Coordinates of C-alpha atoms in Angstrom, one line a residue:
Chain W
X55 CA 14.7 -51.3 142.1
X56 CA 16.3 -52.1 139.0
X57 CA 20.1 -52.2 138.4
X58 CA 22.2 -50.9 135.7
X59 CA 22.8 -52.1 132.8
X60 CA 26.0 -50.4 130.0
X61 CA 25.2 -51.0 126.5
X62 CA 27.5 -50.9 124.4
X63 CA 27.2 -50.7 120.2
X64 CA 29.8 -53.0 118.2
X65 CA 31.0 -53.2 114.8
X66 CA 31.2 -57.3 114.1
X67 CA 35.1 -56.0 113.2
X68 CA 38.6 -57.9 115.0
X69 CA 38.8 -56.6 118.2
X70 CA 36.1 -54.4 118.8
X71 CA 35.0 -56.7 121.9
X72 CA 38.6 -56.6 123.1
X73 CA 38.6 -52.7 122.9
X74 CA 36.1 -52.2 125.1
X75 CA 36.9 -54.3 127.8
X76 CA 40.2 -52.9 127.6
X77 CA 38.8 -49.7 128.0
X78 CA 37.4 -51.2 131.6
X79 CA 40.2 -52.8 132.9
X80 CA 42.5 -49.8 132.0
X81 CA 40.2 -47.9 134.6
X82 CA 39.9 -51.1 137.0
X83 CA 36.2 -51.3 135.9
X84 CA 35.1 -54.8 136.9
X85 CA 32.6 -57.0 135.2
X86 CA 29.8 -59.0 136.5
X87 CA 27.8 -60.3 134.4
X88 CA 28.2 -59.8 130.2
X89 CA 26.2 -61.0 127.3
X90 CA 26.6 -60.5 124.3
X91 CA 23.8 -59.5 120.9
X92 CA 25.1 -59.8 117.2
X93 CA 23.4 -59.4 115.0
X94 CA 25.9 -60.6 110.7
X95 CA 26.4 -56.5 111.0
X96 CA 26.8 -55.4 114.8
X97 CA 26.3 -56.6 118.1
X98 CA 25.3 -55.2 121.3
X99 CA 27.8 -55.6 124.5
X100 CA 25.3 -55.9 127.3
X101 CA 27.7 -55.9 131.1
X102 CA 26.8 -55.2 134.8
X103 CA 29.9 -53.7 135.8
X104 CA 31.4 -52.8 139.3
X105 CA 30.8 -49.3 138.2
X106 CA 28.6 -47.9 135.5
X107 CA 28.7 -43.9 136.0
X108 CA 32.2 -44.4 135.0
X109 CA 32.6 -46.9 132.8
X110 CA 29.6 -45.1 130.4
X111 CA 32.1 -42.6 130.7
X112 CA 35.1 -44.0 130.0
X113 CA 33.6 -45.4 126.8
X114 CA 31.7 -42.9 125.4
X115 CA 35.1 -42.0 124.3
X116 CA 34.4 -44.2 121.9
X117 CA 31.2 -46.1 121.6
X118 CA 28.3 -45.8 121.2
X119 CA 27.3 -46.4 125.0
X120 CA 23.7 -46.4 126.4
X121 CA 22.1 -47.3 130.0
X122 CA 19.2 -49.3 130.7
X123 CA 17.6 -50.5 133.2
X124 CA 17.8 -54.4 133.7
X125 CA 15.5 -56.7 136.5
X126 CA 18.5 -58.9 138.0
X127 CA 17.2 -61.9 140.8
X128 CA 17.7 -64.9 142.2
X129 CA 16.6 -68.5 140.9
X130 CA 16.6 -72.3 143.2
X131 CA 19.8 -73.3 141.0
X132 CA 18.3 -76.5 140.0
X133 CA 15.5 -77.3 136.6
X134 CA 12.7 -75.1 136.5
X135 CA 14.4 -72.3 138.5
X136 CA 13.6 -69.6 135.4
X137 CA 11.1 -71.6 134.1
X138 CA 9.1 -70.3 137.5
X139 CA 9.8 -67.0 137.2
X140 CA 9.8 -66.7 133.4
X141 CA 5.5 -68.2 133.8
X142 CA 4.8 -65.9 136.4
X143 CA 5.6 -63.1 133.7
X144 CA 4.4 -64.2 130.7
X145 CA 0.7 -65.4 132.6
X146 CA 1.2 -61.6 132.9
X147 CA 1.1 -60.5 129.9
X148 CA 5.0 -59.4 130.6
X149 CA 6.8 -59.7 127.4
X150 CA 10.4 -60.8 128.4
X151 CA 13.1 -59.0 125.5
X152 CA 16.0 -60.6 126.6
X153 CA 17.5 -63.2 130.1
X154 CA 21.1 -63.8 131.1
X155 CA 22.8 -65.5 133.6
X156 CA 25.0 -63.7 136.1
X157 CA 28.2 -64.7 137.6
X158 CA 28.5 -64.4 140.6
X159 CA 30.0 -65.9 143.4
X160 CA 26.4 -67.0 145.8
X161 CA 25.4 -70.3 147.5
X162 CA 22.8 -72.6 146.0
X163 CA 21.2 -70.0 143.7
X164 CA 21.3 -68.4 140.1
X165 CA 21.4 -64.9 139.1
X166 CA 19.5 -63.9 135.6
X167 CA 19.6 -60.5 134.5
X168 CA 15.7 -60.4 132.6
X169 CA 15.1 -56.9 129.7
X170 CA 10.9 -57.0 129.7
X171 CA 9.1 -54.3 127.9
X172 CA 7.7 -53.5 131.8
X173 CA 9.8 -53.9 134.2
X174 CA 8.0 -51.7 137.1
X175 CA 5.2 -54.5 137.0
X176 CA 7.6 -57.8 136.6
X177 CA 9.4 -55.8 139.3
X178 CA 6.5 -56.0 141.4
X179 CA 5.1 -59.0 140.1
X180 CA 8.0 -61.3 141.6
X181 CA 8.3 -59.0 144.6
X182 CA 4.6 -59.5 145.4
X183 CA 5.3 -63.9 144.3
X184 CA 8.9 -64.1 147.1
X185 CA 11.6 -64.0 144.4
X186 CA 14.1 -62.9 145.4
X187 CA 15.2 -59.8 143.7
X188 CA 18.5 -58.5 143.6
X189 CA 18.7 -54.7 144.4
X190 CA 22.5 -53.9 145.3
X191 CA 23.6 -50.2 145.4
X192 CA 26.4 -51.8 143.7
X193 CA 24.8 -52.0 140.8
X194 CA 23.1 -48.8 140.5
X195 CA 24.8 -45.1 140.0
Chain M
X60 CA 26.9 -72.8 70.7
X61 CA 24.9 -69.3 69.1
X62 CA 21.3 -69.5 67.9
X63 CA 22.4 -66.1 66.5
X64 CA 22.4 -66.1 63.1
X65 CA 24.1 -63.7 61.2
X66 CA 22.5 -63.8 58.3
X67 CA 18.9 -62.3 60.2
X68 CA 20.9 -58.8 60.7
X69 CA 19.9 -56.3 58.3
X70 CA 20.1 -52.5 57.3
X71 CA 17.0 -51.1 58.8
X72 CA 17.2 -48.1 56.9
X73 CA 19.5 -47.9 54.5
X74 CA 19.0 -44.7 52.9
X75 CA 20.2 -42.6 55.6
X76 CA 22.5 -45.8 58.0
X77 CA 24.4 -46.1 54.7
X78 CA 24.8 -42.4 53.0
X79 CA 27.6 -40.5 52.1
X80 CA 29.5 -39.3 54.8
X81 CA 29.2 -35.7 52.3
X82 CA 25.5 -36.6 52.0
X83 CA 24.7 -36.6 55.6
X84 CA 26.7 -33.4 56.7
X85 CA 24.9 -31.8 54.5
X86 CA 21.7 -33.1 55.7
X87 CA 23.3 -32.4 59.2
X88 CA 23.8 -28.4 58.2
X89 CA 20.2 -28.4 57.4
X90 CA 18.3 -30.1 60.2
X91 CA 20.9 -28.0 62.4
X92 CA 19.8 -24.5 61.2
X93 CA 16.7 -25.4 61.2
X94 CA 17.1 -27.1 64.6
X95 CA 18.7 -23.6 66.2
X96 CA 16.0 -21.5 64.2
X97 CA 13.4 -23.1 65.5
X98 CA 14.6 -23.2 69.2
X99 CA 15.3 -19.3 69.2
X100 CA 12.0 -18.7 68.0
X101 CA 10.0 -21.0 70.5
X102 CA 12.0 -21.5 73.8
X103 CA 13.1 -18.0 75.7
X104 CA 16.2 -20.1 77.2
X105 CA 17.4 -20.9 74.2
X106 CA 16.6 -17.1 72.6
X107 CA 18.1 -15.6 75.9
X108 CA 21.1 -17.6 75.4
X109 CA 22.2 -17.3 72.2
X110 CA 21.7 -13.0 72.7
X111 CA 23.6 -13.9 75.9
X112 CA 26.4 -15.2 73.1
X113 CA 25.9 -12.7 70.7
X114 CA 24.6 -15.2 68.7
X115 CA 21.7 -15.7 65.7
X116 CA 20.8 -18.2 64.7
X117 CA 21.6 -17.2 60.7
X118 CA 25.5 -17.3 61.5
X119 CA 24.8 -21.3 61.3
X120 CA 26.9 -21.7 58.0
X121 CA 28.3 -24.4 58.3
X122 CA 28.8 -27.9 60.9
X123 CA 31.3 -26.1 62.6
X124 CA 29.5 -23.2 63.4
X125 CA 27.8 -25.1 66.1
X126 CA 30.2 -24.3 68.0
X127 CA 29.5 -20.7 68.3
X128 CA 26.0 -21.8 70.2
X129 CA 26.5 -22.0 74.1
X130 CA 26.0 -25.6 76.4
X131 CA 23.4 -26.5 77.7
X132 CA 23.5 -28.8 81.1
X133 CA 21.5 -30.3 83.3
X134 CA 21.5 -28.2 85.7
X135 CA 19.6 -25.4 82.9
X136 CA 16.6 -29.2 82.4
X137 CA 16.5 -28.5 86.1
X138 CA 16.2 -24.8 85.8
X139 CA 13.5 -25.1 83.8
X140 CA 11.0 -27.1 85.0
X141 CA 8.3 -28.5 84.0
X142 CA 8.0 -27.6 81.0
X143 CA 9.6 -24.0 79.9
X144 CA 12.2 -25.6 77.3
X145 CA 9.4 -27.5 75.2
X146 CA 9.2 -26.2 71.8
X147 CA 5.9 -27.5 69.9
X148 CA 3.0 -26.4 71.4
X149 CA 0.8 -28.4 74.7
X150 CA -1.5 -29.3 72.4
X151 CA 1.3 -31.8 70.1
X152 CA 2.7 -33.0 73.6
X153 CA 1.4 -37.1 73.7
X154 CA 3.6 -38.6 76.5
X155 CA 5.9 -37.6 78.6
X156 CA 9.0 -39.4 80.1
X157 CA 11.6 -38.3 83.8
X158 CA 14.3 -38.7 85.0
X159 CA 14.5 -39.4 89.3
X160 CA 15.5 -35.8 90.0
X161 CA 18.9 -35.5 91.9
X162 CA 18.0 -32.6 94.3
X163 CA 14.1 -32.6 94.4
X164 CA 13.6 -31.5 90.8
X165 CA 13.3 -33.9 87.9
X166 CA 13.9 -33.4 84.5
X167 CA 11.0 -34.0 82.9
X168 CA 10.5 -33.7 78.6
X169 CA 7.3 -34.0 77.0
X170 CA 7.1 -36.2 73.7
X171 CA 5.7 -35.0 70.5
X172 CA 4.3 -38.1 67.9
X173 CA 7.8 -36.8 65.9
X174 CA 9.5 -37.3 68.7
X175 CA 8.3 -40.6 69.5
X176 CA 8.4 -42.4 66.6
X177 CA 12.3 -40.9 65.7
X178 CA 12.8 -42.6 68.8
X179 CA 11.6 -45.4 67.2
X180 CA 13.1 -45.6 64.7
X181 CA 16.5 -45.2 66.4
X182 CA 15.9 -47.9 68.5
X183 CA 14.4 -50.2 65.4
X184 CA 17.8 -49.8 63.3
X185 CA 19.3 -51.1 66.9
X186 CA 16.9 -54.0 67.2
X187 CA 17.3 -54.7 62.9
X188 CA 20.9 -54.9 63.5
X189 CA 20.9 -57.6 65.9
X190 CA 18.1 -59.4 63.6
X191 CA 14.4 -57.8 65.0
X192 CA 12.3 -59.4 62.3
X193 CA 8.3 -58.6 61.8
X194 CA 7.7 -61.7 63.0
X195 CA 10.1 -62.2 66.2
X196 CA 9.1 -61.9 69.8
X197 CA 10.8 -59.0 71.8
X198 CA 10.0 -59.5 75.8
X199 CA 11.4 -56.3 77.3
X200 CA 12.9 -56.3 80.7
X201 CA 14.1 -52.5 80.5
X202 CA 11.1 -50.6 83.7
X203 CA 8.4 -49.2 82.1
X204 CA 6.9 -46.0 83.6
X205 CA 8.5 -42.6 84.1
X206 CA 12.0 -43.4 83.1
X207 CA 12.3 -43.5 79.5
X208 CA 13.1 -47.3 80.3
X209 CA 11.7 -49.8 77.7
X210 CA 9.5 -47.7 75.6
X211 CA 11.9 -47.3 73.4
X212 CA 12.6 -50.7 72.6
X213 CA 8.8 -51.2 72.7
X214 CA 8.4 -48.6 69.9
X215 CA 11.0 -49.9 67.7
X216 CA 10.2 -53.7 68.1
X217 CA 6.7 -52.5 66.8
X218 CA 8.3 -50.3 63.7
X219 CA 9.5 -53.5 62.7
X220 CA 6.2 -55.4 62.9
X221 CA 8.1 -57.8 65.8
X222 CA 5.8 -58.8 68.9
X223 CA 6.5 -56.3 72.1
X224 CA 6.0 -57.4 75.4
X225 CA 6.4 -55.0 78.0
X226 CA 7.9 -57.4 81.2
X227 CA 9.2 -55.0 82.6
X228 CA 12.0 -54.9 85.4
X229 CA 11.3 -58.0 88.2
X230 CA 9.7 -60.4 88.9
X231 CA 12.2 -63.4 87.9
X232 CA 10.1 -65.8 87.5
X233 CA 7.6 -64.8 85.5
X234 CA 11.0 -63.9 83.3
X235 CA 11.9 -66.9 83.1
X236 CA 8.8 -68.5 81.7
X237 CA 7.3 -66.2 79.3
X238 CA 11.4 -66.4 77.7
X239 CA 11.1 -70.1 77.0
X240 CA 7.0 -70.2 77.4
X241 CA 6.4 -67.9 74.7
X242 CA 8.9 -67.9 73.7
X243 CA 10.7 -65.0 73.2
X244 CA 13.5 -64.2 70.3
X245 CA 14.9 -61.4 71.6
X246 CA 15.6 -60.4 75.2
X247 CA 15.9 -56.3 76.4
X248 CA 17.0 -55.3 79.7
X249 CA 20.8 -54.3 81.3
X250 CA 23.2 -56.6 81.1
X251 CA 23.1 -57.3 84.9
X252 CA 19.7 -58.7 85.3
X253 CA 20.3 -60.4 81.8
X254 CA 23.1 -62.5 83.1
X255 CA 20.6 -62.9 86.5
X256 CA 18.5 -64.0 84.9
X257 CA 20.4 -66.9 83.6
X258 CA 21.5 -67.9 86.4
X259 CA 18.4 -68.2 87.1
X260 CA 17.7 -70.3 85.0
X261 CA 20.8 -72.9 85.5
X262 CA 19.3 -72.9 89.6
X263 CA 16.0 -74.6 88.3
X264 CA 18.5 -77.1 86.3
X265 CA 17.5 -75.2 83.1
X266 CA 20.4 -74.8 80.3
X267 CA 19.9 -70.8 79.6
X268 CA 21.4 -72.1 75.8
X269 CA 18.1 -74.3 75.8
X270 CA 15.7 -70.8 75.8
X271 CA 15.7 -70.1 72.4
X272 CA 16.9 -66.5 72.2
X273 CA 18.2 -65.3 69.7
X274 CA 19.9 -61.7 70.7
X275 CA 19.1 -58.3 72.1
X276 CA 20.3 -54.4 73.0
X277 CA 21.6 -54.2 76.7
X278 CA 22.5 -51.3 78.5
X279 CA 21.3 -48.3 80.8
X280 CA 24.5 -49.2 83.0
X281 CA 28.1 -49.6 82.5
X282 CA 29.6 -52.8 81.7
X283 CA 32.6 -54.4 80.3
X284 CA 33.8 -56.7 76.6
X285 CA 33.9 -60.1 80.1
X286 CA 30.2 -59.3 80.7
X287 CA 29.3 -59.4 76.9
X288 CA 31.2 -62.7 77.0
X289 CA 29.9 -64.3 80.0
X290 CA 25.9 -63.0 78.4
X291 CA 26.4 -64.1 75.0
X292 CA 28.3 -68.1 76.3
X293 CA 25.7 -68.3 78.5
X294 CA 21.9 -68.2 76.6
X295 CA 23.8 -68.7 73.3
X296 CA 23.1 -65.2 71.7
X297 CA 24.7 -61.9 70.8
X298 CA 24.6 -59.2 73.4
X299 CA 25.0 -55.5 71.6
X300 CA 24.9 -52.7 73.6
X301 CA 22.7 -49.4 73.6
X302 CA 23.3 -46.2 74.5
X303 CA 20.7 -43.2 75.6
X304 CA 19.6 -40.7 77.5
X305 CA 16.0 -39.3 78.9
X306 CA 17.6 -34.9 77.9
X307 CA 18.4 -36.7 74.6
X308 CA 15.8 -38.2 73.5
X309 CA 15.9 -42.6 75.7
X310 CA 17.9 -45.3 75.3
X311 CA 18.1 -45.9 71.4
X312 CA 20.4 -42.3 70.6
X313 CA 22.9 -45.0 69.4
X314 CA 23.8 -49.0 68.9
X315 CA 26.1 -51.3 68.7
X316 CA 25.8 -53.5 65.1
X317 CA 27.1 -57.2 65.5
X318 CA 30.6 -56.2 64.4
X319 CA 30.3 -54.7 67.8
X320 CA 32.4 -51.8 67.3
X321 CA 30.9 -49.4 68.6
X322 CA 27.6 -47.7 68.8
X323 CA 26.6 -45.9 65.9
X324 CA 25.1 -42.6 66.7
X325 CA 21.2 -42.0 64.8
X326 CA 23.3 -38.7 63.1
X327 CA 20.3 -37.5 61.0
X328 CA 18.6 -37.2 64.6
X329 CA 21.3 -36.3 67.0
X330 CA 24.3 -34.2 65.9
X331 CA 27.3 -35.3 68.8
X332 CA 30.5 -33.4 69.8
X333 CA 33.5 -34.7 71.8
X334 CA 34.4 -31.7 74.3
X335 CA 37.3 -31.2 77.0
X336 CA 34.8 -31.1 80.0
X337 CA 37.6 -28.6 81.7
X338 CA 38.3 -26.1 78.2
X339 CA 34.5 -26.9 76.8
X340 CA 36.6 -27.3 73.9
X341 CA 36.3 -29.4 71.2
X342 CA 38.7 -31.8 70.5
X343 CA 40.2 -33.5 67.5
X344 CA 38.6 -37.1 66.0
X345 CA 39.2 -39.9 67.8
X346 CA 39.7 -38.1 71.0
X347 CA 38.4 -39.1 74.6
X348 CA 36.2 -36.6 76.0
X349 CA 32.2 -35.9 77.6
X350 CA 30.7 -36.8 74.8
X351 CA 27.8 -33.4 73.9
X352 CA 24.1 -34.4 71.6
X353 CA 22.0 -31.6 69.2
X354 CA 18.9 -32.9 68.5
X355 CA 19.0 -32.3 64.7
X356 CA 14.9 -33.3 64.4
X357 CA 13.2 -33.4 67.6
X358 CA 9.9 -30.8 67.9
X359 CA 8.8 -31.4 71.9
X360 CA 12.6 -30.8 73.4
X361 CA 15.1 -29.7 71.3
X362 CA 18.5 -30.0 72.8
X363 CA 21.5 -27.7 71.8
X364 CA 25.0 -28.9 72.7
X365 CA 23.5 -31.0 75.6
X366 CA 26.2 -32.2 77.8
X367 CA 25.9 -35.1 78.3
X368 CA 29.2 -35.2 80.9
X369 CA 29.6 -39.4 79.7
X370 CA 33.3 -40.0 78.8
X371 CA 34.1 -41.6 75.3
X372 CA 35.7 -41.3 71.6
X373 CA 34.0 -41.4 68.5
X374 CA 34.9 -43.6 65.4
X375 CA 34.1 -41.9 62.5
X376 CA 36.0 -44.7 59.5
X377 CA 33.3 -47.1 57.5
X378 CA 32.4 -50.3 60.2
X379 CA 31.8 -53.4 58.5
X380 CA 28.8 -54.3 58.0
X381 CA 28.0 -51.0 55.6
X382 CA 26.8 -47.8 57.6
X383 CA 28.6 -45.0 57.5
X384 CA 27.3 -43.2 61.2
X385 CA 29.5 -42.7 63.2
X386 CA 30.5 -45.3 66.5
X387 CA 31.2 -44.1 69.8
X388 CA 32.7 -46.5 71.8
X389 CA 31.8 -47.4 75.2
X390 CA 31.4 -44.8 77.7
X391 CA 34.8 -45.0 80.1
X392 CA 33.0 -42.6 83.0
X393 CA 32.0 -39.7 83.9
X394 CA 32.8 -36.0 84.3
X395 CA 31.0 -35.4 87.2
X396 CA 30.5 -38.0 90.4
X397 CA 26.8 -39.5 88.7
X398 CA 26.8 -42.6 89.6
X399 CA 24.6 -46.2 87.8
X400 CA 23.3 -49.0 89.6
X401 CA 20.6 -51.5 88.5
X402 CA 20.4 -49.4 85.6
X403 CA 19.5 -45.7 87.3
X404 CA 21.1 -42.8 88.2
X405 CA 22.2 -41.7 91.6
X406 CA 24.0 -38.8 92.5
X407 CA 26.1 -39.2 96.0
X408 CA 24.1 -35.9 97.0
X409 CA 20.4 -37.3 97.2
X410 CA 22.0 -39.5 99.5
X411 CA 23.9 -37.2 101.8
X412 CA 20.7 -35.0 101.3
X413 CA 18.8 -37.4 103.4
X414 CA 21.3 -38.3 105.4
X415 CA 22.0 -34.5 106.3
X416 CA 18.1 -33.8 107.0
X417 CA 18.6 -36.4 109.8
X418 CA 19.3 -35.0 113.5
X419 CA 19.8 -38.5 114.9
X420 CA 23.0 -38.8 112.0
X421 CA 26.3 -37.4 112.2
X422 CA 27.0 -35.9 108.8
X423 CA 30.1 -38.5 107.9
X424 CA 28.9 -41.5 106.2
X425 CA 30.5 -43.6 103.3
X426 CA 28.8 -45.1 99.9
X427 CA 30.3 -48.1 99.0
X428 CA 28.7 -49.6 95.5
X429 CA 29.8 -53.3 94.7
X430 CA 28.3 -56.4 92.8
X431 CA 29.4 -58.7 95.3
X432 CA 27.0 -61.5 92.4
X433 CA 25.5 -60.1 89.0
X434 CA 23.5 -57.4 90.2
X435 CA 24.6 -53.9 91.1
X436 CA 24.0 -53.2 95.7
X437 CA 24.7 -49.8 96.6
X438 CA 26.1 -49.8 100.6
X439 CA 25.0 -47.0 103.1
X440 CA 27.1 -46.7 106.5
X441 CA 26.3 -43.8 109.3
X442 CA 27.3 -43.6 112.4
X443 CA 25.4 -44.5 115.9
X444 CA 26.1 -42.1 118.1
X445 CA 25.3 -42.1 121.9
X446 CA 21.6 -40.8 121.0
X447 CA 20.7 -43.0 118.8
X448 CA 21.7 -45.9 119.8
X449 CA 19.1 -47.8 122.0
X450 CA 19.7 -51.6 124.0
X451 CA 17.5 -53.1 121.7
X452 CA 18.2 -54.8 118.1
X453 CA 14.7 -54.3 117.5
X454 CA 15.8 -50.3 117.3
X455 CA 18.3 -50.8 116.0
X456 CA 16.9 -52.8 113.1
X457 CA 14.6 -50.3 112.8
X458 CA 16.4 -47.4 112.8
X459 CA 18.3 -49.2 109.8
X460 CA 15.4 -49.5 107.6
X461 CA 14.3 -45.9 108.4
X462 CA 16.8 -44.9 106.8
X463 CA 17.1 -47.0 104.2
X464 CA 13.4 -46.2 103.5
X465 CA 13.8 -42.5 102.4
X466 CA 17.1 -43.3 100.6
X467 CA 15.0 -45.3 98.7
X468 CA 11.9 -42.7 98.4
X469 CA 14.9 -40.0 97.1
X470 CA 17.1 -42.1 94.9
X471 CA 14.3 -44.9 93.8
X472 CA 16.2 -48.3 94.4
X473 CA 16.5 -50.1 97.4
X474 CA 20.0 -49.9 98.9
X475 CA 21.8 -51.7 102.8
X476 CA 22.4 -49.0 105.2
X477 CA 25.0 -50.4 108.4
X478 CA 25.1 -48.3 111.3
X479 CA 29.2 -48.0 112.0
X480 CA 30.3 -47.0 115.7
X481 CA 31.0 -43.5 116.0
X482 CA 33.7 -41.2 114.9
X483 CA 34.3 -44.3 112.6
X484 CA 34.0 -43.1 109.2
X485 CA 36.4 -40.9 107.7
X486 CA 35.6 -37.2 108.6
X487 CA 36.0 -34.4 105.2
X488 CA 39.3 -33.0 106.0
X489 CA 39.3 -31.1 102.7
X490 CA 37.8 -34.8 100.8
X491 CA 36.9 -37.2 102.1
X492 CA 36.4 -40.3 99.7
X493 CA 32.2 -41.2 100.2
X494 CA 31.7 -43.0 97.4
X495 CA 33.8 -45.8 96.8
X496 CA 32.4 -47.8 94.2
X497 CA 33.8 -51.6 93.8
X498 CA 33.2 -52.6 91.2
X499 CA 35.4 -52.9 88.2
X500 CA 34.3 -51.8 84.9
X501 CA 38.4 -51.6 83.1

C-alpha cells in the first residue's frame, strides 16, 4: 500500500516555511520526512507526518494543502541501493516524478519516498522484485 | 552628440499651422457647423442625443455654442458597435481600425479616403516638425494591424514622399539590422521600445550613436522628460511626442515640434475643450482637466465632443516654432482606471472578468504594473486554494500558463501570473486596491 504525503503550497516569502512547521508543532505533530521543491516564485513543501489528517485540517486554515499517495521503500544503504529500484521502474516505463530521502532511525537500510506516474504499478513491481515497501499504518489516514 | 539638425525641420502646411487665431476660429466655426449638421442628418445616434438635449444644428452660432451639445463617451461607441456611428455611406469606407475592446466589444472605426487623407496630413505635419524630408527613410515600429498603431505614421511619411518602412513591433534583431543597414533616418515607436533598441545595440557592442538616426515621433504610452533625455542622449536624436486615439483618428491628433513645449493639435481638424470630469463644465484656458475632441472634417465616423478621459491642459500662446495652433501638455493621468501598458490600452476590468469567469479561482486578485527595465510588465497575482492546489510543479505552472493565456486573449498582451497563498491578497472591503502602478511618470 502507499502512504499519505502532505503537500503545502508556500509562497517564496520570508517566514512561510516556519509558519507551516510552527502550526504542526503547536499540535504535536511529528514530521518524519520533509522535502521542498522550489521555483522562483513558490515552493511545495512535502512531508510525511505522524497524523496526516489532523495536519491537513490544521494547515488548511492558512495554506493550500493536498494529500498525495506516495511510495516509501527501504533500500540498502550502500552504493547502488536506490539505483536498483529506479532501474526496475525505468525498465517498466514508470516515470518517477520526484524522490526524497526519509529520515528514520532504522538499521542499515535507507528509506526513500517516491512519487511516480503510476503508483499502483510501481508498488506491484517493487514488491514482486523483493524490495521492501513501507506499509506503516501510522503514515496512512 | 546629436545628429538631429534644427535646420531640417519645417512647417508642412504653413497656411493652416500658422493661421492667425481669428482666422482659425472662423474656419473652426464654419467646419463645426458643417459637421454638426452632417452628423445630425446622417447618424441617428446624434439626432437622438441632440433632440434629447433640445439643440438643433442651427443653434450653433459661435464656437462657444458647442457647449450646448451633449458629450459622446466610450460607452456610446460600444453601444453602437459596429457601424452605427458611421455617417458616410458604406461604399465610401476604405479602411477599418479597431480597439481591443474592454468588455469584449471593441470600438470599430471605418475611415473614408477623406479621413485617411486627414490622418496622413496630421502625421506629415508631425514628421515635418522633426525634420522628415522626401529623401528620408522612416522606420515605423508601432504595431500594424487592426490597431491604428503605425498606419498613420506610414501614411504621413508617404505624404511627404519619404520612404516608410512598416516594421511593426517585435523582432528586435531585424529592427536593429534595418536601422543601421538601410540606414533609417527616423524611427517612430513607443519610447520604451526605442530605449530597448538602444540597449540592444549596446549589448552587441554597437554604440547607438553610430546608427544614423536623427529623430522620430514617440508616443502611445505615458513617458517622462527623463525618458526623453535618456533616449535622445543614447541615440543622439530629437525625440518628439505624438498623441492620438482611434476614436478621433489615431496617433497624430497632436504632435510636438522641436521646441518641445507641448503637442500642437491639428486644430483645423480637431477642436479641443478641457472639462472638469466631475461637473462636465468647460474649464478656463490653461486649466488642467479632461480633454474632449470634436472632429471637424472627418466624414466616416465624426465624433462630436468625445470624452477622451485623458487629463491634460492647453496653451494658446504662439509657439517659438512659428505655429499658432494650440499645444497640449503631456497626458498626466486618466479620469478613469485605464492603463496603458506597452502602448496597449488595458482596463483592469478586462482582467477581472477573466478571473471571475474561472471557477477555480477565488475573486481576490491584484494587478501590478511595473517597468523593471525599460519595458512595461503586468503581473497578475491570483490565489491558489485547496481545490486548485496540486502536488505537482508542472500542474501549477500549467495552471499559471492557462490563466496567462486567457488574460492574453482578453487584453492582447502577455502577462506574468503569480500564485499566492489562500487569503493572502487584499479582500474588497469597500474599495480594495486592485491595481498597483509602480511606474514613475512624475
